[in-house]
Amino acid sequence: MLFAIQVVVAAERVHWYGRFDAALEVSQRTKKPMLVLLVTKECDACRHLLVKTFGDSQIAHLVNENAIAVIVTKENEDYPIELLYSTRFPTLFLLSPEENFMMEPLRGEVDKALLRRILEEKFSNER
């Protein structure tokens, strides 16, 4: 008799906040930087970045351990649009708890390996 063993792999996912103000409050309380992903609803590159790049368990772990992640949509405008302005989507910002830029925004699709290197460097500098 054969026994089927189902293996469930619990891949880590990024824990996204859906509101900028809530993420900012947690960022300030924990002293962790904010990783802000600005997207639009009809953006294929945005969906690809969320699924393929942020779906990578190593990137998700890196983000969850070192930052407060928030995803905001341009259409909602419930974020400081004057600070996080972009005409190209997706755009990724890394902000200090004081809302200062910690790097130049990354616009458009970002390669997993490149994003991992950038985040590792930025987060290691914060320790």
GROMACS .gro file of C-alpha atoms in nm:
model
  127
    1MET     CA    1   0.000   0.000   0.000
    2LEU     CA    2   0.130   0.344  -0.086
    3PHE     CA    3   0.096   0.632   0.151
    4ALA     CA    4   0.083   0.979   0.011
    5ILE     CA    5   0.260   1.233   0.219
    6GLN     CA    6   0.164   1.588   0.160
    7VAL     CA    7   0.440   1.832   0.230
    8VAL     CA    8   0.331   2.181   0.301
    9VAL     CA    9   0.595   2.443   0.254
   10ALA     CA   10   0.524   2.756   0.452
   11ALA     CA   11   0.685   3.018   0.237
   12GLU     CA   12   0.734   3.344   0.415
   13ARG     CA   13   0.545   3.637   0.270
   14VAL     CA   14   0.592   4.009   0.319
   15HIS     CA   15   0.360   4.142   0.589
   16TRP     CA   16   0.218   4.445   0.407
   17TYR     CA   17   0.036   4.728   0.579
   18GLY     CA   18  -0.243   4.875   0.370
   19ARG     CA   19  -0.240   5.225   0.518
   20PHE     CA   20   0.055   5.462   0.519
   21ASP     CA   21  -0.034   5.627   0.851
   22ALA     CA   22  -0.061   5.292   1.032
   23ALA     CA   23   0.275   5.178   0.893
   24LEU     CA   24   0.437   5.510   0.986
   25GLU     CA   25   0.313   5.477   1.344
   26VAL     CA   26   0.465   5.128   1.374
   27SER     CA   27   0.786   5.245   1.206
   28GLN     CA   28   0.826   5.527   1.456
   29ARG     CA   29   0.746   5.302   1.754
   30THR     CA   30   0.983   5.021   1.647
   31LYS     CA   31   1.251   5.249   1.495
   32LYS     CA   32   1.245   5.036   1.179
   33PRO     CA   33   1.255   5.196   0.834
   34MET     CA   34   0.951   5.189   0.608
   35LEU     CA   35   0.958   5.010   0.277
   36VAL     CA   36   0.688   5.182   0.072
   37LEU     CA   37   0.567   5.027  -0.251
   38LEU     CA   38   0.367   5.267  -0.467
   39VAL     CA   39   0.153   5.091  -0.729
   40THR     CA   40  -0.141   5.155  -0.957
   41LYS     CA   41  -0.438   4.923  -0.995
   42GLU     CA   42  -0.386   4.848  -1.365
   43CYS     CA   43  -0.010   4.792  -1.354
   44ASP     CA   44   0.122   4.457  -1.479
   45ALA     CA   45   0.476   4.540  -1.363
   46CYS     CA   46   0.336   4.610  -1.015
   47ARG     CA   47   0.169   4.270  -0.998
   48HIS     CA   48   0.485   4.103  -1.125
   49LEU     CA   49   0.696   4.276  -0.859
   50LEU     CA   50   0.456   4.171  -0.585
   51VAL     CA   51   0.426   3.810  -0.696
   52LYS     CA   52   0.772   3.728  -0.829
   53THR     CA   53   1.010   3.957  -0.642
   54PHE     CA   54   0.837   4.005  -0.308
   55GLY     CA   55   0.707   3.648  -0.331
   56ASP     CA   56   1.067   3.530  -0.287
   57SER     CA   57   1.095   3.392   0.066
   58GLN     CA   58   1.448   3.533   0.118
   59ILE     CA   59   1.335   3.884   0.026
   60ALA     CA   60   1.020   3.847   0.236
   61HIS     CA   61   1.227   3.741   0.537
   62LEU     CA   62   1.471   4.028   0.486
   63VAL     CA   63   1.187   4.281   0.466
   64ASN     CA   64   0.987   4.138   0.758
   65GLU     CA   65   1.291   4.132   0.989
   66ASN     CA   66   1.420   4.480   0.908
   67ALA     CA   67   1.141   4.706   0.790
   68ILE     CA   68   0.777   4.798   0.807
   69ALA     CA   69   0.633   4.731   0.462
   70VAL     CA   70   0.340   4.926   0.325
   71ILE     CA   71   0.175   4.910  -0.013
   72VAL     CA   72  -0.013   5.215  -0.132
   73THR     CA   73  -0.203   5.273  -0.452
   74LYS     CA   74  -0.179   5.597  -0.643
   75GLU     CA   75  -0.555   5.600  -0.686
   76ASN     CA   76  -0.622   5.604  -0.309
   77GLU     CA   77  -0.395   5.901  -0.235
   78ASP     CA   78  -0.396   5.819   0.138
   79TYR     CA   79  -0.023   5.878   0.158
   80PRO     CA   80   0.195   6.192   0.146
   81ILE     CA   81   0.181   6.233  -0.232
   82GLU     CA   82   0.416   6.534  -0.223
   83LEU     CA   83   0.683   6.317  -0.056
   84LEU     CA   84   0.625   5.995  -0.249
   85TYR     CA   85   0.567   6.138  -0.594
   86SER     CA   86   0.625   5.923  -0.899
   87THR     CA   87   0.507   5.897  -1.257
   88ARG     CA   88   0.651   5.548  -1.309
   89PHE     CA   89   0.510   5.241  -1.142
   90PRO     CA   90   0.587   5.050  -0.939
   91THR     CA   91   0.809   5.275  -0.731
   92LEU     CA   92   0.981   5.155  -0.417
   93PHE     CA   93   1.085   5.397  -0.142
   94LEU     CA   94   1.286   5.332   0.173
   95LEU     CA   95   1.214   5.588   0.443
   96SER     CA   96   1.349   5.636   0.792
   97PRO     CA   97   1.096   5.656   1.078
   98GLU     CA   98   1.137   6.035   1.046
   99GLU     CA   99   1.024   6.009   0.679
  100ASN     CA  100   1.367   6.083   0.531
  101PHE     CA  101   1.479   5.905   0.216
  102MET     CA  102   1.733   5.632   0.287
  103MET     CA  103   1.799   5.565  -0.083
  104GLU     CA  104   1.697   5.687  -0.424
  105PRO     CA  105   1.354   5.549  -0.517
  106LEU     CA  106   1.360   5.237  -0.735
  107ARG     CA  107   1.124   5.283  -1.028
  108GLY     CA  108   0.987   5.010  -1.250
  109GLU     CA  109   1.054   4.640  -1.225
  110VAL     CA  110   1.342   4.545  -1.000
  111ASP     CA  111   1.541   4.225  -1.031
  112LYS     CA  112   1.526   3.999  -0.723
  113ALA     CA  113   1.904   3.971  -0.686
  114LEU     CA  114   1.950   4.348  -0.717
  115LEU     CA  115   1.676   4.423  -0.466
  116ARG     CA  116   1.816   4.170  -0.220
  117ARG     CA  117   2.165   4.328  -0.245
  118ILE     CA  118   2.029   4.681  -0.200
  119LEU     CA  119   1.816   4.587   0.100
  120GLU     CA  120   2.094   4.386   0.265
  121GLU     CA  121   2.327   4.684   0.229
  122LYS     CA  122   2.075   4.938   0.360
  123PHE     CA  123   1.964   4.721   0.651
  124SER     CA  124   2.320   4.629   0.753
  125ASN     CA  125   2.406   5.002   0.766
  126GLU     CA  126   2.117   5.056   1.010
  127ARG     CA  127   2.244   4.813   1.272
   0.00000   0.00000   0.00000
